[in-house]
Amino acid sequence: MLANMFNGLVRAAYPPLCVSCGVETEAENGLCSDCWGDTYFIDGAICDSCGTPLIGEDMGDELICDSCTHAPPAWIQGRASVVYDGGGRRIILALKHGDRLDVVIPLAEWMIKSGADLLRKTDVIIPVPLHRSRLFTRKYNQAAALGNQIAKRTNIQTVPDLLIRTKRTKMQKGMSRNERLENQSDAIQVNPRFVQMIVDKNVLLIDDVMTTGATMSTCANECISAGAATVNTLVFARVARDE
Ligand SMILES: [Zn+2]
Ligand SMILES: [Zn+2]
C-alpha cells in the first residue's frame, strides 16, 4: 500500500513522459502515439540465436538466421525487444543520456516479455560492463540499470560487477602500431572475486543495444571459460540485419 501511495505521489509530481521523445503522455510508462507508430517491437519469426526479426510467420520452429548459421555466436539463445531504428533508437539515446532513469522501468518490462523463455531458465543476470571511455561521459552503466530492474522484477540474482574491463598490460616493446593500439584497448574479464557466482550456472547477459554482437561474444566466452553452464543474451534493441 505504501508503495502505491508513493507511486501516486511520484505520478503527481512527474507526469509520465514518452520514453522515446520525452513529451507528456497519457500512457504511463509508455510511448506517445507518434513514437508508438515509429517503434518496431520484435514479434513473430525471429532468429533463436541472435533475436533478429526474420521474414515469414512464427510457426513455432526454431529458426536460425544466415549470419548465425555461418558464424554461430558464443552464446546459445538471444532475444531483443525492438529494432534499433526510429523510436527504438530514440529510446536508447534517452537511456544513454542518463537523465531519464524513468526509462529503465518500461524497458525492463518490455525485455522481461521478450526474454520470458530465457528468464525461466536463468540462474543469474549479468550486465555487459560499461566501456571505459564512456565512464567519463555517463554517470551509470545502463546495462546494469536494466539488469538490476529485471532481476528485481523476476527475483533472479544479479551480479553487476561480475564482468569488468581491464587494461591489457603486455610489454609494448617490439609491437607494431596496431598491436600497441590493441594492447591499450580494454579487455573484458570475469571478476575473480565473484567467479563462484557463475560456476555451473545458467547466465543471462544483458545489454541495452546489440550491434555486431562482438562485445556480447567476448562476455559470453569469458563466462563460459569461467565455468558457466550456459549463456543466453537479452537486449532491448537489436540492429536488424538485412535478411
Ligand atoms: Zn514520443
Ligand atoms: Zn541470428
mmCIF file of N, CA and C in Angstrom, residues 4-110:
data_model
loop_
_atom_site.group_PDB
_atom_site.id
_atom_site.type_symbol
_atom_site.label_atom_id
_atom_site.label_comp_id
_atom_site.label_asym_id
_atom_site.label_seq_id
_atom_site.Cartn_x
_atom_site.Cartn_y
_atom_site.Cartn_z
ATOM 1 N N ASN A 4 2.152 1.916 -3.346
ATOM 2 C CA ASN A 4 1.148 2.522 -4.219
ATOM 3 C C ASN A 4 1.000 4.010 -3.952
ATOM 4 N N MET A 5 1.011 4.358 -2.654
ATOM 5 C CA MET A 5 0.906 5.776 -2.287
ATOM 6 C C MET A 5 2.084 6.548 -2.854
ATOM 7 N N PHE A 6 3.266 5.935 -2.702
ATOM 8 C CA PHE A 6 4.479 6.581 -3.189
ATOM 9 C C PHE A 6 4.404 6.789 -4.700
ATOM 10 N N ASN A 7 3.970 5.723 -5.418
ATOM 11 C CA ASN A 7 3.844 5.836 -6.868
ATOM 12 C C ASN A 7 2.862 6.940 -7.253
ATOM 13 N N GLY A 8 1.778 7.052 -6.483
ATOM 14 C CA GLY A 8 0.798 8.097 -6.740
ATOM 15 C C GLY A 8 1.415 9.474 -6.599
ATOM 16 N N LEU A 9 2.227 9.646 -5.554
ATOM 17 C CA LEU A 9 2.881 10.934 -5.328
ATOM 18 C C LEU A 9 3.863 11.247 -6.448
ATOM 19 N N VAL A 10 4.612 10.223 -6.863
ATOM 20 C CA VAL A 10 5.585 10.424 -7.941
ATOM 21 C C VAL A 10 4.865 10.842 -9.216
ATOM 22 N N ARG A 11 3.724 10.161 -9.490
ATOM 23 C CA ARG A 11 2.958 10.491 -10.701
ATOM 24 C C ARG A 11 2.458 11.919 -10.680
ATOM 25 N N ALA A 12 2.024 12.361 -9.484
ATOM 26 C CA ALA A 12 1.503 13.718 -9.375
ATOM 27 C C ALA A 12 2.609 14.737 -9.629
ATOM 28 N N ALA A 13 3.808 14.443 -9.115
ATOM 29 C CA ALA A 13 4.915 15.389 -9.247
ATOM 30 C C ALA A 13 5.546 15.336 -10.633
ATOM 31 N N TYR A 14 5.615 14.124 -11.195
ATOM 32 C CA TYR A 14 6.228 13.966 -12.506
ATOM 33 C C TYR A 14 5.239 13.306 -13.449
ATOM 34 N N PRO A 15 4.572 14.072 -14.282
ATOM 35 C CA PRO A 15 3.639 13.437 -15.226
ATOM 36 C C PRO A 15 4.411 12.500 -16.143
ATOM 37 N N PRO A 16 3.799 11.349 -16.532
ATOM 38 C CA PRO A 16 4.516 10.389 -17.371
ATOM 39 C C PRO A 16 4.963 11.015 -18.688
ATOM 40 N N LEU A 17 6.188 10.708 -19.052
ATOM 41 C CA LEU A 17 6.736 11.216 -20.310
ATOM 42 C C LEU A 17 6.918 10.049 -21.275
ATOM 43 N N CYS A 18 6.766 10.340 -22.552
ATOM 44 C CA CYS A 18 7.030 9.325 -23.566
ATOM 45 C C CYS A 18 8.487 8.882 -23.413
ATOM 46 N N VAL A 19 8.722 7.567 -23.327
ATOM 47 C CA VAL A 19 10.082 7.088 -23.101
ATOM 48 C C VAL A 19 10.974 7.309 -24.315
ATOM 49 N N SER A 20 10.373 7.605 -25.433
ATOM 50 C CA SER A 20 11.166 7.800 -26.646
ATOM 51 C C SER A 20 11.484 9.272 -26.891
ATOM 52 N N CYS A 21 10.460 10.150 -26.907
ATOM 53 C CA CYS A 21 10.714 11.541 -27.279
ATOM 54 C C CYS A 21 10.584 12.502 -26.107
ATOM 55 N N GLY A 22 10.038 12.042 -24.970
ATOM 56 C CA GLY A 22 10.007 12.879 -23.779
ATOM 57 C C GLY A 22 8.802 13.805 -23.658
ATOM 58 N N VAL A 23 7.846 13.763 -24.597
ATOM 59 C CA VAL A 23 6.652 14.601 -24.434
ATOM 60 C C VAL A 23 5.747 13.988 -23.355
ATOM 61 N N GLU A 24 4.958 14.840 -22.719
ATOM 62 C CA GLU A 24 3.995 14.324 -21.735
ATOM 63 C C GLU A 24 2.997 13.436 -22.460
ATOM 64 N N THR A 25 2.682 12.308 -21.828
ATOM 65 C CA THR A 25 1.761 11.387 -22.484
ATOM 66 C C THR A 25 0.827 10.786 -21.451
ATOM 67 N N GLU A 26 -0.355 10.421 -21.894
ATOM 68 C CA GLU A 26 -1.343 9.811 -21.004
ATOM 69 C C GLU A 26 -0.891 8.421 -20.587
ATOM 70 N N ALA A 27 -0.323 7.695 -21.551
ATOM 71 C CA ALA A 27 0.082 6.314 -21.301
ATOM 72 C C ALA A 27 1.250 6.293 -20.323
ATOM 73 N N GLU A 28 1.017 5.648 -19.164
ATOM 74 C CA GLU A 28 2.077 5.586 -18.168
ATOM 75 C C GLU A 28 3.144 4.579 -18.604
ATOM 76 N N ASN A 29 4.395 4.897 -18.349
ATOM 77 C CA ASN A 29 5.493 4.007 -18.747
ATOM 78 C C ASN A 29 5.389 3.617 -20.209
ATOM 79 N N GLY A 30 5.023 4.554 -21.039
ATOM 80 C CA GLY A 30 4.793 4.144 -22.417
ATOM 81 C C GLY A 30 5.264 5.153 -23.437
ATOM 82 N N LEU A 31 4.719 5.008 -24.577
ATOM 83 C CA LEU A 31 5.105 5.815 -25.718
ATOM 84 C C LEU A 31 3.930 6.678 -26.148
ATOM 85 N N CYS A 32 4.239 7.891 -26.638
ATOM 86 C CA CYS A 32 3.184 8.702 -27.232
ATOM 87 C C CYS A 32 2.773 8.025 -28.544
ATOM 88 N N SER A 33 1.638 8.428 -29.092
ATOM 89 C CA SER A 33 1.124 7.699 -30.265
ATOM 90 C C SER A 33 2.086 7.814 -31.453
ATOM 91 N N ASP A 34 2.751 8.965 -31.606
ATOM 92 C CA ASP A 34 3.704 9.114 -32.715
ATOM 93 C C ASP A 34 4.826 8.093 -32.590
ATOM 94 N N CYS A 35 5.396 8.013 -31.379
ATOM 95 C CA CYS A 35 6.535 7.102 -31.182
ATOM 96 C C CYS A 35 6.098 5.642 -31.236
ATOM 97 N N TRP A 36 4.874 5.382 -30.763
ATOM 98 C CA TRP A 36 4.353 4.009 -30.820
ATOM 99 C C TRP A 36 4.360 3.521 -32.263
ATOM 100 N N GLY A 37 3.890 4.389 -33.159
ATOM 101 C CA GLY A 37 3.836 4.021 -34.574
ATOM 102 C C GLY A 37 5.203 3.927 -35.219
ATOM 103 N N ASP A 38 6.206 4.488 -34.563
ATOM 104 C CA ASP A 38 7.546 4.585 -35.146
ATOM 105 C C ASP A 38 8.521 3.597 -34.480
ATOM 106 N N THR A 39 8.009 2.757 -33.556
ATOM 107 C CA THR A 39 8.874 1.809 -32.844
ATOM 108 C C THR A 39 8.525 0.394 -33.271
ATOM 109 N N TYR A 40 9.535 -0.344 -33.718
ATOM 110 C CA TYR A 40 9.314 -1.682 -34.243
ATOM 111 C C TYR A 40 9.567 -2.709 -33.144
ATOM 112 N N PHE A 41 8.495 -3.135 -32.469
ATOM 113 C CA PHE A 41 8.612 -4.200 -31.474
ATOM 114 C C PHE A 41 8.765 -5.535 -32.212
ATOM 115 N N ILE A 42 9.739 -6.320 -31.754
ATOM 116 C CA ILE A 42 10.020 -7.581 -32.435
ATOM 117 C C ILE A 42 9.068 -8.671 -31.935
ATOM 118 N N ASP A 43 8.225 -9.167 -32.836
ATOM 119 C CA ASP A 43 7.474 -10.384 -32.519
ATOM 120 C C ASP A 43 7.339 -11.162 -33.818
ATOM 121 N N GLY A 44 6.765 -12.343 -33.760
ATOM 122 C CA GLY A 44 6.729 -13.168 -34.953
ATOM 123 C C GLY A 44 8.031 -13.932 -35.091
ATOM 124 N N ALA A 45 8.388 -14.253 -36.328
ATOM 125 C CA ALA A 45 9.557 -15.102 -36.566
ATOM 126 C C ALA A 45 10.855 -14.365 -36.222
ATOM 127 N N ILE A 46 11.694 -15.015 -35.436
ATOM 128 C CA ILE A 46 12.997 -14.439 -35.080
ATOM 129 C C ILE A 46 14.073 -15.517 -35.175
ATOM 130 N N CYS A 47 15.330 -15.046 -35.234
ATOM 131 C CA CYS A 47 16.458 -15.977 -35.130
ATOM 132 C C CYS A 47 16.588 -16.352 -33.656
ATOM 133 N N ASP A 48 16.613 -17.659 -33.361
ATOM 134 C CA ASP A 48 16.681 -18.115 -31.976
ATOM 135 C C ASP A 48 18.030 -17.758 -31.335
ATOM 136 N N SER A 49 19.047 -17.570 -32.168
ATOM 137 C CA SER A 49 20.394 -17.281 -31.644
ATOM 138 C C SER A 49 20.601 -15.808 -31.317
ATOM 139 N N CYS A 50 20.187 -14.920 -32.243
ATOM 140 C CA CYS A 50 20.521 -13.512 -32.036
ATOM 141 C C CYS A 50 19.290 -12.629 -31.878
ATOM 142 N N GLY A 51 18.091 -13.175 -32.074
ATOM 143 C CA GLY A 51 16.873 -12.405 -31.840
ATOM 144 C C GLY A 51 16.479 -11.471 -32.963
ATOM 145 N N THR A 52 17.215 -11.487 -34.053
ATOM 146 C CA THR A 52 16.897 -10.581 -35.153
ATOM 147 C C THR A 52 15.588 -11.043 -35.817
ATOM 148 N N PRO A 53 14.709 -10.090 -36.212
ATOM 149 C CA PRO A 53 13.453 -10.500 -36.845
ATOM 150 C C PRO A 53 13.702 -11.118 -38.215
ATOM 151 N N LEU A 54 12.935 -12.151 -38.526
ATOM 152 C CA LEU A 54 13.072 -12.818 -39.823
ATOM 153 C C LEU A 54 11.767 -12.676 -40.597
ATOM 154 N N ILE A 55 11.901 -12.722 -41.895
ATOM 155 C CA ILE A 55 10.718 -12.637 -42.747
ATOM 156 C C ILE A 55 9.927 -13.940 -42.619
ATOM 157 N N GLY A 56 8.623 -13.812 -42.604
ATOM 158 C CA GLY A 56 7.781 -15.006 -42.520
ATOM 159 C C GLY A 56 7.087 -15.077 -41.182
ATOM 160 N N GLU A 57 6.202 -16.057 -41.051
ATOM 161 C CA GLU A 57 5.419 -16.181 -39.824
ATOM 162 C C GLU A 57 6.092 -17.089 -38.818
ATOM 163 N N ASP A 58 5.798 -16.855 -37.542
ATOM 164 C CA ASP A 58 6.304 -17.710 -36.479
ATOM 165 C C ASP A 58 5.478 -18.988 -36.442
ATOM 166 N N MET A 59 6.053 -20.080 -36.919
ATOM 167 C CA MET A 59 5.343 -21.360 -36.923
ATOM 168 C C MET A 59 5.757 -22.215 -35.738
ATOM 169 N N GLY A 60 6.480 -21.615 -34.792
ATOM 170 C CA GLY A 60 6.917 -22.343 -33.611
ATOM 171 C C GLY A 60 8.204 -23.126 -33.838
ATOM 172 N N ASP A 61 8.753 -23.043 -35.056
ATOM 173 C CA ASP A 61 10.017 -23.751 -35.316
ATOM 174 C C ASP A 61 11.176 -22.928 -34.780
ATOM 175 N N GLU A 62 12.278 -23.602 -34.508
ATOM 176 C CA GLU A 62 13.478 -22.899 -34.094
ATOM 177 C C GLU A 62 14.210 -22.451 -35.356
ATOM 178 N N LEU A 63 14.228 -21.161 -35.606
ATOM 179 C CA LEU A 63 14.861 -20.632 -36.811
ATOM 180 C C LEU A 63 16.215 -20.017 -36.461
ATOM 181 N N ILE A 64 17.168 -20.140 -37.358
ATOM 182 C CA ILE A 64 18.483 -19.524 -37.177
ATOM 183 C C ILE A 64 18.782 -18.701 -38.431
ATOM 184 N N CYS A 65 19.181 -17.436 -38.248
ATOM 185 C CA CYS A 65 19.446 -16.574 -39.406
ATOM 186 C C CYS A 65 20.715 -17.033 -40.128
ATOM 187 N N ASP A 66 20.890 -16.552 -41.366
ATOM 188 C CA ASP A 66 22.059 -16.949 -42.171
ATOM 189 C C ASP A 66 23.355 -16.632 -41.455
ATOM 190 N N SER A 67 23.383 -15.425 -40.883
ATOM 191 C CA SER A 67 24.619 -14.972 -40.255
ATOM 192 C C SER A 67 25.003 -15.857 -39.057
ATOM 193 N N CYS A 68 24.016 -16.241 -38.246
ATOM 194 C CA CYS A 68 24.303 -17.126 -37.100
ATOM 195 C C CYS A 68 24.606 -18.553 -37.552
ATOM 196 N N THR A 69 24.067 -18.936 -38.739
ATOM 197 C CA THR A 69 24.365 -20.261 -39.273
ATOM 198 C C THR A 69 25.830 -20.318 -39.703
ATOM 199 N N HIS A 70 26.276 -19.249 -40.374
ATOM 200 C CA HIS A 70 27.658 -19.214 -40.871
ATOM 201 C C HIS A 70 28.662 -18.994 -39.752
ATOM 202 N N ALA A 71 28.323 -18.131 -38.815
ATOM 203 C CA ALA A 71 29.233 -17.839 -37.692
ATOM 204 C C ALA A 71 28.426 -17.882 -36.398
ATOM 205 N N PRO A 72 28.222 -19.088 -35.830
ATOM 206 C CA PRO A 72 27.397 -19.185 -34.616
ATOM 207 C C PRO A 72 27.977 -18.342 -33.484
ATOM 208 N N PRO A 73 27.126 -17.578 -32.786
ATOM 209 C CA PRO A 73 27.631 -16.752 -31.684
ATOM 210 C C PRO A 73 28.103 -17.611 -30.506
ATOM 211 N N ALA A 74 28.787 -16.983 -29.566
ATOM 212 C CA ALA A 74 29.360 -17.717 -28.425
ATOM 213 C C ALA A 74 28.279 -18.155 -27.437
ATOM 214 N N TRP A 75 27.102 -17.502 -27.517
ATOM 215 C CA TRP A 75 26.006 -17.854 -26.610
ATOM 216 C C TRP A 75 25.020 -18.774 -27.340
ATOM 217 N N ILE A 76 23.988 -19.266 -26.619
ATOM 218 C CA ILE A 76 23.049 -20.204 -27.231
ATOM 219 C C ILE A 76 21.846 -19.462 -27.820
ATOM 220 N N GLN A 77 21.028 -18.840 -26.943
ATOM 221 C CA GLN A 77 19.829 -18.159 -27.427
ATOM 222 C C GLN A 77 19.914 -16.658 -27.140
ATOM 223 N N GLY A 78 19.277 -15.859 -27.996
ATOM 224 C CA GLY A 78 19.286 -14.408 -27.817
ATOM 225 C C GLY A 78 17.934 -13.808 -28.143
ATOM 226 N N ARG A 79 17.545 -12.790 -27.375
ATOM 227 C CA ARG A 79 16.274 -12.110 -27.618
ATOM 228 C C ARG A 79 16.481 -10.599 -27.561
ATOM 229 N N ALA A 80 15.618 -9.874 -28.302
ATOM 230 C CA ALA A 80 15.638 -8.411 -28.284
ATOM 231 C C ALA A 80 14.201 -7.927 -28.340
ATOM 232 N N SER A 81 13.940 -6.740 -27.731
ATOM 233 C CA SER A 81 12.566 -6.224 -27.704
ATOM 234 C C SER A 81 12.211 -5.434 -28.947
ATOM 235 N N VAL A 82 13.126 -4.571 -29.383
ATOM 236 C CA VAL A 82 12.810 -3.704 -30.528
ATOM 237 C C VAL A 82 13.978 -3.682 -31.507
ATOM 238 N N VAL A 83 13.658 -3.221 -32.718
ATOM 239 C CA VAL A 83 14.701 -2.972 -33.705
ATOM 240 C C VAL A 83 15.293 -1.590 -33.421
ATOM 241 N N TYR A 84 16.611 -1.497 -33.512
ATOM 242 C CA TYR A 84 17.308 -0.228 -33.273
ATOM 243 C C TYR A 84 17.114 0.676 -34.487
ATOM 244 N N ASP A 85 16.031 1.413 -34.449
ATOM 245 C CA ASP A 85 15.662 2.265 -35.569
ATOM 246 C C ASP A 85 14.541 3.175 -35.070
ATOM 247 N N GLY A 86 14.307 4.313 -35.676
ATOM 248 C CA GLY A 86 13.178 5.179 -35.343
ATOM 249 C C GLY A 86 13.016 5.385 -33.851
ATOM 250 N N GLY A 87 11.819 5.019 -33.341
ATOM 251 C CA GLY A 87 11.519 5.212 -31.923
ATOM 252 C C GLY A 87 12.441 4.397 -31.018
ATOM 253 N N GLY A 88 12.794 3.195 -31.442
ATOM 254 C CA GLY A 88 13.684 2.342 -30.656
ATOM 255 C C GLY A 88 15.050 2.977 -30.467
ATOM 256 N N ARG A 89 15.523 3.641 -31.515
ATOM 257 C CA ARG A 89 16.816 4.314 -31.450
ATOM 258 C C ARG A 89 16.741 5.521 -30.495
ATOM 259 N N ARG A 90 15.638 6.248 -30.552
ATOM 260 C CA ARG A 90 15.483 7.410 -29.659
ATOM 261 C C ARG A 90 15.410 6.970 -28.194
ATOM 262 N N ILE A 91 14.783 5.817 -27.938
ATOM 263 C CA ILE A 91 14.707 5.328 -26.557
ATOM 264 C C ILE A 91 16.121 5.050 -26.035
ATOM 265 N N ILE A 92 16.954 4.416 -26.876
ATOM 266 C CA ILE A 92 18.332 4.108 -26.474
ATOM 267 C C ILE A 92 19.101 5.406 -26.197
ATOM 268 N N LEU A 93 18.882 6.417 -27.031
ATOM 269 C CA LEU A 93 19.574 7.694 -26.818
ATOM 270 C C LEU A 93 19.132 8.331 -25.505
ATOM 271 N N ALA A 94 17.822 8.240 -25.207
ATOM 272 C CA ALA A 94 17.309 8.797 -23.949
ATOM 273 C C ALA A 94 17.941 8.065 -22.762
ATOM 274 N N LEU A 95 18.087 6.753 -22.899
ATOM 275 C CA LEU A 95 18.683 5.935 -21.838
ATOM 276 C C LEU A 95 20.158 6.274 -21.672
ATOM 277 N N LYS A 96 20.864 6.406 -22.789
ATOM 278 C CA LYS A 96 22.294 6.699 -22.743
ATOM 279 C C LYS A 96 22.552 8.084 -22.177
ATOM 280 N N HIS A 97 21.634 8.999 -22.444
ATOM 281 C CA HIS A 97 21.815 10.365 -21.977
ATOM 282 C C HIS A 97 21.889 10.409 -20.457
ATOM 283 N N GLY A 98 21.180 9.501 -19.812
ATOM 284 C CA GLY A 98 21.397 9.302 -18.384
ATOM 285 C C GLY A 98 20.516 10.112 -17.462
ATOM 286 N N ASP A 99 19.774 11.103 -17.974
ATOM 287 C CA ASP A 99 18.927 11.876 -17.071
ATOM 288 C C ASP A 99 17.479 11.397 -17.128
ATOM 289 N N ARG A 100 17.262 10.268 -17.819
ATOM 290 C CA ARG A 100 15.908 9.718 -17.903
ATOM 291 C C ARG A 100 15.885 8.330 -17.279
ATOM 292 N N LEU A 101 16.130 8.267 -15.959
ATOM 293 C CA LEU A 101 16.139 6.965 -15.289
ATOM 294 C C LEU A 101 14.763 6.312 -15.326
ATOM 295 N N ASP A 102 13.712 7.124 -15.501
ATOM 296 C CA ASP A 102 12.352 6.583 -15.607
ATOM 297 C C ASP A 102 12.210 5.639 -16.796
ATOM 298 N N VAL A 103 13.089 5.809 -17.781
ATOM 299 C CA VAL A 103 13.034 4.986 -18.995
ATOM 300 C C VAL A 103 13.351 3.523 -18.679
ATOM 301 N N VAL A 104 14.170 3.305 -17.642
ATOM 302 C CA VAL A 104 14.624 1.947 -17.312
ATOM 303 C C VAL A 104 13.448 1.011 -17.002
ATOM 304 N N ILE A 105 12.414 1.530 -16.334
ATOM 305 C CA ILE A 105 11.314 0.665 -15.880
ATOM 306 C C ILE A 105 10.512 0.075 -17.044
ATOM 307 N N PRO A 106 9.984 0.911 -17.968
ATOM 308 C CA PRO A 106 9.276 0.281 -19.097
ATOM 309 C C PRO A 106 10.179 -0.587 -19.965
ATOM 310 N N LEU A 107 11.444 -0.188 -20.120
ATOM 311 C CA LEU A 107 12.355 -1.003 -20.932
ATOM 312 C C LEU A 107 12.530 -2.384 -20.319
ATOM 313 N N ALA A 108 12.712 -2.405 -18.992
ATOM 314 C CA ALA A 108 12.883 -3.682 -18.292
ATOM 315 C C ALA A 108 11.625 -4.533 -18.464
ATOM 316 N N GLU A 109 10.445 -3.895 -18.398
ATOM 317 C CA GLU A 109 9.194 -4.650 -18.568
ATOM 318 C C GLU A 109 9.099 -5.257 -19.968
ATOM 319 N N TRP A 110 9.461 -4.463 -20.964
ATOM 320 C CA TRP A 110 9.431 -4.984 -22.338
ATOM 321 C C TRP A 110 10.426 -6.124 -22.502
#
